[in-house]
C-alpha positions as protocol buffer text, in pm:
chain_id: "A"
residue {
  index: 1
  type: UNK
  ca { x: -3417 y: 15937 z: 24704 }
}
residue {
  index: 2
  type: UNK
  ca { x: -3251 y: 15627 z: 24519 }
}
residue {
  index: 3
  type: UNK
  ca { x: -3540 y: 15456 z: 24317 }
}
residue {
  index: 4
  type: UNK
  ca { x: -3483 y: 15057 z: 24250 }
}
residue {
  index: 5
  type: UNK
  ca { x: -3525 y: 14944 z: 23970 }
}
residue {
  index: 6
  type: UNK
  ca { x: -3753 y: 14609 z: 23921 }
}
residue {
  index: 7
  type: UNK
  ca { x: -3740 y: 14312 z: 23679 }
}
residue {
  index: 8
  type: UNK
  ca { x: -4036 y: 14164 z: 23649 }
}
residue {
  index: 9
  type: UNK
  ca { x: -4016 y: 13788 z: 23618 }
}
residue {
  index: 10
  type: UNK
  ca { x: -4255 y: 13515 z: 23585 }
}
residue {
  index: 11
  type: UNK
  ca { x: -4210 y: 13184 z: 23817 }
}
residue {
  index: 12
  type: UNK
  ca { x: -4300 y: 12856 z: 23609 }
}
residue {
  index: 13
  type: UNK
  ca { x: -4311 y: 12527 z: 23670 }
}
residue {
  index: 14
  type: UNK
  ca { x: -4196 y: 12209 z: 23448 }
}
residue {
  index: 15
  type: UNK
  ca { x: -4222 y: 11886 z: 23624 }
}
residue {
  index: 16
  type: UNK
  ca { x: -4102 y: 11936 z: 23991 }
}
residue {
  index: 17
  type: UNK
  ca { x: -3875 y: 12271 z: 23914 }
}
residue {
  index: 18
  type: UNK
  ca { x: -3950 y: 12579 z: 23890 }
}
residue {
  index: 19
  type: UNK
  ca { x: -3822 y: 12868 z: 23725 }
}
residue {
  index: 20
  type: UNK
  ca { x: -3812 y: 13260 z: 23609 }
}
residue {
  index: 21
  type: UNK
  ca { x: -3834 y: 13394 z: 23267 }
}
residue {
  index: 22
  type: UNK
  ca { x: -3865 y: 13789 z: 23183 }
}
residue {
  index: 23
  type: UNK
  ca { x: -4223 y: 13862 z: 23160 }
}
residue {
  index: 24
  type: UNK
  ca { x: -4208 y: 14122 z: 22918 }
}
residue {
  index: 25
  type: UNK
  ca { x: -4198 y: 13905 z: 22615 }
}
residue {
  index: 26
  type: UNK
  ca { x: -4560 y: 13747 z: 22753 }
}
residue {
  index: 27
  type: UNK
  ca { x: -4875 y: 13869 z: 22595 }
}
residue {
  index: 28
  type: UNK
  ca { x: -5117 y: 13635 z: 22821 }
}
residue {
  index: 29
  type: UNK
  ca { x: -5166 y: 13307 z: 22991 }
}
residue {
  index: 30
  type: UNK
  ca { x: -5420 y: 13090 z: 22904 }
}
residue {
  index: 31
  type: UNK
  ca { x: -5553 y: 12722 z: 22886 }
}
residue {
  index: 32
  type: UNK
  ca { x: -5381 y: 12491 z: 22637 }
}
residue {
  index: 33
  type: UNK
  ca { x: -5556 y: 12502 z: 22311 }
}
residue {
  index: 34
  type: UNK
  ca { x: -5596 y: 12269 z: 22053 }
}
residue {
  index: 35
  type: UNK
  ca { x: -5280 y: 12109 z: 21850 }
}
residue {
  index: 36
  type: UNK
  ca { x: -5248 y: 11994 z: 21551 }
}
residue {
  index: 37
  type: UNK
  ca { x: -4983 y: 11751 z: 21521 }
}
residue {
  index: 38
  type: UNK
  ca { x: -4648 y: 11844 z: 21327 }
}
residue {
  index: 39
  type: UNK
  ca { x: -4453 y: 11577 z: 21054 }
}
residue {
  index: 40
  type: UNK
  ca { x: -4100 y: 11567 z: 21194 }
}
residue {
  index: 41
  type: UNK
  ca { x: -4120 y: 11797 z: 21419 }
}
residue {
  index: 42
  type: UNK
  ca { x: -3842 y: 11788 z: 21665 }
}
residue {
  index: 43
  type: UNK
  ca { x: -3929 y: 11665 z: 22007 }
}
residue {
  index: 44
  type: UNK
  ca { x: -4009 y: 12031 z: 22197 }
}
residue {
  index: 45
  type: UNK
  ca { x: -4282 y: 12079 z: 21934 }
}
residue {
  index: 46
  type: UNK
  ca { x: -4642 y: 11992 z: 22033 }
}
residue {
  index: 47
  type: UNK
  ca { x: -4749 y: 12054 z: 21665 }
}
residue {
  index: 48
  type: UNK
  ca { x: -4965 y: 12393 z: 21578 }
}
residue {
  index: 49
  type: UNK
  ca { x: -5226 y: 12641 z: 21727 }
}
residue {
  index: 50
  type: UNK
  ca { x: -5492 y: 12798 z: 21604 }
}
residue {
  index: 51
  type: UNK
  ca { x: -5461 y: 13147 z: 21792 }
}
residue {
  index: 52
  type: UNK
  ca { x: -5630 y: 13440 z: 21627 }
}
residue {
  index: 53
  type: UNK
  ca { x: -5732 y: 13287 z: 21300 }
}
residue {
  index: 54
  type: UNK
  ca { x: -5394 y: 13228 z: 21254 }
}
residue {
  index: 55
  type: UNK
  ca { x: -5145 y: 12918 z: 21319 }
}
residue {
  index: 56
  type: UNK
  ca { x: -4865 y: 12945 z: 21526 }
}
residue {
  index: 57
  type: UNK
  ca { x: -4634 y: 12722 z: 21700 }
}
residue {
  index: 58
  type: UNK
  ca { x: -4676 y: 12534 z: 22040 }
}
residue {
  index: 59
  type: UNK
  ca { x: -4354 y: 12476 z: 22189 }
}
residue {
  index: 60
  type: UNK
  ca { x: -4295 y: 12237 z: 22493 }
}
residue {
  index: 61
  type: UNK
  ca { x: -4032 y: 12400 z: 22701 }
}
residue {
  index: 62
  type: UNK
  ca { x: -3951 y: 12104 z: 22914 }
}
residue {
  index: 63
  type: UNK
  ca { x: -3752 y: 11926 z: 22610 }
}
residue {
  index: 64
  type: UNK
  ca { x: -3535 y: 12202 z: 22562 }
}
residue {
  index: 65
  type: UNK
  ca { x: -3456 y: 12152 z: 22921 }
}
residue {
  index: 66
  type: UNK
  ca { x: -3353 y: 11787 z: 22914 }
}
residue {
  index: 67
  type: UNK
  ca { x: -3667 y: 11706 z: 23041 }
}
residue {
  index: 68
  type: UNK
  ca { x: -3943 y: 11460 z: 22985 }
}
residue {
  index: 69
  type: UNK
  ca { x: -4285 y: 11640 z: 22849 }
}
residue {
  index: 70
  type: UNK
  ca { x: -4549 y: 11612 z: 23156 }
}
residue {
  index: 71
  type: UNK
  ca { x: -4865 y: 11438 z: 23159 }
}
residue {
  index: 72
  type: UNK
  ca { x: -5167 y: 11692 z: 23124 }
}
residue {
  index: 73
  type: UNK
  ca { x: -5310 y: 11846 z: 23421 }
}
residue {
  index: 74
  type: UNK
  ca { x: -5551 y: 12082 z: 23477 }
}
residue {
  index: 75
  type: UNK
  ca { x: -5275 y: 12369 z: 23556 }
}
residue {
  index: 76
  type: UNK
  ca { x: -5113 y: 12358 z: 23247 }
}
residue {
  index: 77
  type: UNK
  ca { x: -5081 y: 12688 z: 23070 }
}
residue {
  index: 78
  type: UNK
  ca { x: -5014 y: 12839 z: 22759 }
}
residue {
  index: 79
  type: UNK
  ca { x: -4810 y: 13108 z: 22714 }
}
residue {
  index: 80
  type: UNK
  ca { x: -4869 y: 13352 z: 22479 }
}
residue {
  index: 81
  type: UNK
  ca { x: -4572 y: 13514 z: 22274 }
}
residue {
  index: 82
  type: UNK
  ca { x: -4647 y: 13831 z: 22072 }
}
residue {
  index: 83
  type: UNK
  ca { x: -4549 y: 13859 z: 21724 }
}
residue {
  index: 84
  type: UNK
  ca { x: -4210 y: 14076 z: 21700 }
}
residue {
  index: 85
  type: UNK
  ca { x: -4123 y: 13972 z: 22058 }
}
residue {
  index: 86
  type: UNK
  ca { x: -3902 y: 13652 z: 21946 }
}
residue {
  index: 87
  type: UNK
  ca { x: -3996 y: 13548 z: 21622 }
}
residue {
  index: 88
  type: UNK
  ca { x: -4197 y: 13750 z: 21314 }
}
residue {
  index: 89
  type: UNK
  ca { x: -4495 y: 13531 z: 21383 }
}
residue {
  index: 90
  type: UNK
  ca { x: -4667 y: 13468 z: 21796 }
}
residue {
  index: 91
  type: UNK
  ca { x: -4557 y: 13096 z: 21952 }
}
residue {
  index: 92
  type: UNK
  ca { x: -4782 y: 12930 z: 22191 }
}
residue {
  index: 93
  type: UNK
  ca { x: -4534 y: 12828 z: 22462 }
}
residue {
  index: 94
  type: UNK
  ca { x: -4653 y: 12546 z: 22729 }
}
residue {
  index: 95
  type: UNK
  ca { x: -4529 y: 12496 z: 23051 }
}
residue {
  index: 96
  type: UNK
  ca { x: -4682 y: 12287 z: 23371 }
}
residue {
  index: 97
  type: UNK
  ca { x: -4794 y: 12534 z: 23587 }
}
residue {
  index: 98
  type: UNK
  ca { x: -4736 y: 12976 z: 23586 }
}
residue {
  index: 99
  type: UNK
  ca { x: -4702 y: 12979 z: 23984 }
}
residue {
  index: 100
  type: UNK
  ca { x: -4669 y: 13384 z: 24008 }
}
residue {
  index: 101
  type: UNK
  ca { x: -4550 y: 13705 z: 23910 }
}
residue {
  index: 102
  type: UNK
  ca { x: -4244 y: 13772 z: 24103 }
}
residue {
  index: 103
  type: UNK
  ca { x: -4048 y: 14161 z: 24122 }
}
residue {
  index: 104
  type: UNK
  ca { x: -3729 y: 14105 z: 24144 }
}
residue {
  index: 105
  type: UNK
  ca { x: -3446 y: 14412 z: 24231 }
}
residue {
  index: 106
  type: UNK
  ca { x: -3125 y: 14369 z: 23987 }
}
residue {
  index: 107
  type: UNK
  ca { x: -2916 y: 14343 z: 24253 }
}
residue {
  index: 108
  type: UNK
  ca { x: -3109 y: 14026 z: 24327 }
}
residue {
  index: 109
  type: UNK
  ca { x: -2985 y: 13769 z: 24050 }
}
residue {
  index: 110
  type: UNK
  ca { x: -2715 y: 13644 z: 24090 }
}
residue {
  index: 111
  type: UNK
  ca { x: -2396 y: 13459 z: 23924 }
}
residue {
  index: 112
  type: UNK
  ca { x: -2457 y: 13075 z: 23783 }
}
residue {
  index: 113
  type: UNK
  ca { x: -2201 y: 12833 z: 23806 }
}
residue {
  index: 114
  type: UNK
  ca { x: -2258 y: 12706 z: 23405 }
}
residue {
  index: 115
  type: UNK
  ca { x: -2107 y: 12358 z: 23499 }
}
residue {
  index: 116
  type: UNK
  ca { x: -2434 y: 12293 z: 23686 }
}
residue {
  index: 117
  type: UNK
  ca { x: -2679 y: 12384 z: 23402 }
}
residue {
  index: 118
  type: UNK
  ca { x: -2602 y: 12099 z: 23210 }
}
residue {
  index: 119
  type: UNK
  ca { x: -2646 y: 12172 z: 22852 }
}
residue {
  index: 120
  type: UNK
  ca { x: -2854 y: 12516 z: 22908 }
}
residue {
  index: 121
  type: UNK
  ca { x: -2603 y: 12758 z: 23011 }
}
residue {
  index: 122
  type: UNK
  ca { x: -2639 y: 12934 z: 22709 }
}
residue {
  index: 123
  type: UNK
  ca { x: -2975 y: 13051 z: 22831 }
}
residue {
  index: 124
  type: UNK
  ca { x: -2937 y: 13091 z: 23190 }
}
residue {
  index: 125
  type: UNK
  ca { x: -2899 y: 13510 z: 23271 }
}
residue {
  index: 126
  type: UNK
  ca { x: -2844 y: 13409 z: 23709 }
}
residue {
  index: 127
  type: UNK
  ca { x: -2977 y: 13205 z: 23957 }
}
residue {
  index: 128
  type: UNK
  ca { x: -3240 y: 13432 z: 24231 }
}
residue {
  index: 129
  type: UNK
  ca { x: -3277 y: 13350 z: 24559 }
}
residue {
  index: 130
  type: UNK
  ca { x: -3663 y: 13352 z: 24707 }
}
residue {
  index: 131
  type: UNK
  ca { x: -3804 y: 13345 z: 25041 }
}
residue {
  index: 132
  type: UNK
  ca { x: -4190 y: 13166 z: 25044 }
}
residue {
  index: 133
  type: UNK
  ca { x: -4383 y: 13233 z: 25338 }
}
residue {
  index: 134
  type: UNK
  ca { x: -4592 y: 12934 z: 25429 }
}
residue {
  index: 135
  type: UNK
  ca { x: -4865 y: 12833 z: 25755 }
}
residue {
  index: 136
  type: UNK
  ca { x: -4548 y: 12637 z: 25847 }
}
residue {
  index: 137
  type: UNK
  ca { x: -4290 y: 12894 z: 25844 }
}
residue {
  index: 138
  type: UNK
  ca { x: -4039 y: 13088 z: 25556 }
}
residue {
  index: 139
  type: UNK
  ca { x: -3827 y: 12793 z: 25286 }
}
residue {
  index: 140
  type: UNK
  ca { x: -3584 y: 12962 z: 25083 }
}
residue {
  index: 141
  type: UNK
  ca { x: -3553 y: 12863 z: 24749 }
}
residue {
  index: 142
  type: UNK
  ca { x: -3318 y: 12917 z: 24445 }
}
residue {
  index: 143
  type: UNK
  ca { x: -3417 y: 12964 z: 24089 }
}
residue {
  index: 144
  type: UNK
  ca { x: -3265 y: 12956 z: 23750 }
}
residue {
  index: 145
  type: UNK
  ca { x: -3363 y: 13246 z: 23591 }
}
residue {
  index: 146
  type: UNK
  ca { x: -3361 y: 13132 z: 23235 }
}
residue {
  index: 147
  type: UNK
  ca { x: -3360 y: 13341 z: 22902 }
}
residue {
  index: 148
  type: UNK
  ca { x: -3654 y: 13222 z: 22710 }
}
residue {
  index: 149
  type: UNK
  ca { x: -3661 y: 13431 z: 22457 }
}
residue {
  index: 150
  type: UNK
  ca { x: -3224 y: 13313 z: 22323 }
}
residue {
  index: 151
  type: UNK
  ca { x: -3354 y: 13006 z: 22367 }
}
residue {
  index: 152
  type: UNK
  ca { x: -3664 y: 13053 z: 22155 }
}
residue {
  index: 153
  type: UNK
  ca { x: -3485 y: 13272 z: 21896 }
}
residue {
  index: 154
  type: UNK
  ca { x: -3162 y: 13053 z: 21879 }
}
residue {
  index: 155
  type: UNK
  ca { x: -3373 y: 12668 z: 21816 }
}
residue {
  index: 156
  type: UNK
  ca { x: -3677 y: 12774 z: 21577 }
}
residue {
  index: 157
  type: UNK
  ca { x: -3369 y: 13049 z: 21354 }
}
residue {
  index: 158
  type: UNK
  ca { x: -3454 y: 12934 z: 21021 }
}
residue {
  index: 159
  type: UNK
  ca { x: -3729 y: 12689 z: 21138 }
}
residue {
  index: 160
  type: UNK
  ca { x: -4089 y: 12699 z: 21058 }
}
residue {
  index: 161
  type: UNK
  ca { x: -4350 y: 12440 z: 21026 }
}
residue {
  index: 162
  type: UNK
  ca { x: -4567 y: 12474 z: 20659 }
}
residue {
  index: 163
  type: UNK
  ca { x: -4853 y: 12289 z: 20561 }
}
residue {
  index: 164
  type: UNK
  ca { x: -4768 y: 12031 z: 20320 }
}
residue {
  index: 165
  type: UNK
  ca { x: -4927 y: 12128 z: 19900 }
}
residue {
  index: 166
  type: UNK
  ca { x: -5188 y: 11872 z: 19870 }
}
residue {
  index: 167
  type: UNK
  ca { x: -5246 y: 11732 z: 20235 }
}
residue {
  index: 168
  type: UNK
  ca { x: -5360 y: 11871 z: 20557 }
}
residue {
  index: 169
  type: UNK
  ca { x: -5002 y: 11779 z: 20724 }
}
residue {
  index: 170
  type: UNK
  ca { x: -4840 y: 12074 z: 20872 }
}
residue {
  index: 171
  type: UNK
  ca { x: -4450 y: 11956 z: 20853 }
}
residue {
  index: 172
  type: UNK
  ca { x: -4156 y: 12072 z: 21003 }
}
residue {
  index: 173
  type: UNK
  ca { x: -3933 y: 12246 z: 20769 }
}
residue {
  index: 174
  type: UNK
  ca { x: -3561 y: 12296 z: 20900 }
}
residue {
  index: 175
  type: UNK
  ca { x: -3398 y: 12343 z: 20579 }
}
residue {
  index: 176
  type: UNK
  ca { x: -3150 y: 12655 z: 20483 }
}
residue {
  index: 177
  type: UNK
  ca { x: -3385 y: 12978 z: 20344 }
}
residue {
  index: 178
  type: UNK
  ca { x: -3117 y: 13003 z: 20091 }
}
residue {
  index: 179
  type: UNK
  ca { x: -3029 y: 12705 z: 19856 }
}
residue {
  index: 180
  type: UNK
  ca { x: -2795 y: 12683 z: 19625 }
}
residue {
  index: 181
  type: UNK
  ca { x: -2914 y: 12537 z: 19288 }
}
């Protein structure tokens, strides 16, 4: 008897599009938290949120994929990524909706034509064809399987939001950690 190995993936929605990401980097799914604005932050940083008595970055995935940020919705969710999975600190990652958890066989991950990925080719692990059963019959969808961990790690490398001395303002610091003096 051969044991099949599966990937456990989370199906997220951004705008009208659905994507798959690895579930092993996510600790919790929660409703969005109140956000503190960060001065000079790139568009994918919504701000800072308080999580377990610590201020952590709130990241919106949509601008990373070249999409507009969606309007507020009651289906919007925040995924908490614990410290050590991507960065040394936890992160709050905002998506429009968390649809479901899917078990997918490794052999179901197909290579993708990177020319179709328009700027995110480094962050796509493949495509996965899924079948949805509904009252009207079955529907096949092809979903991009994103490497969210790599996307976050590369975009946030060496960057952090810090409280500005003497002010109650958070400022985005993208300076290189070692500066010559």
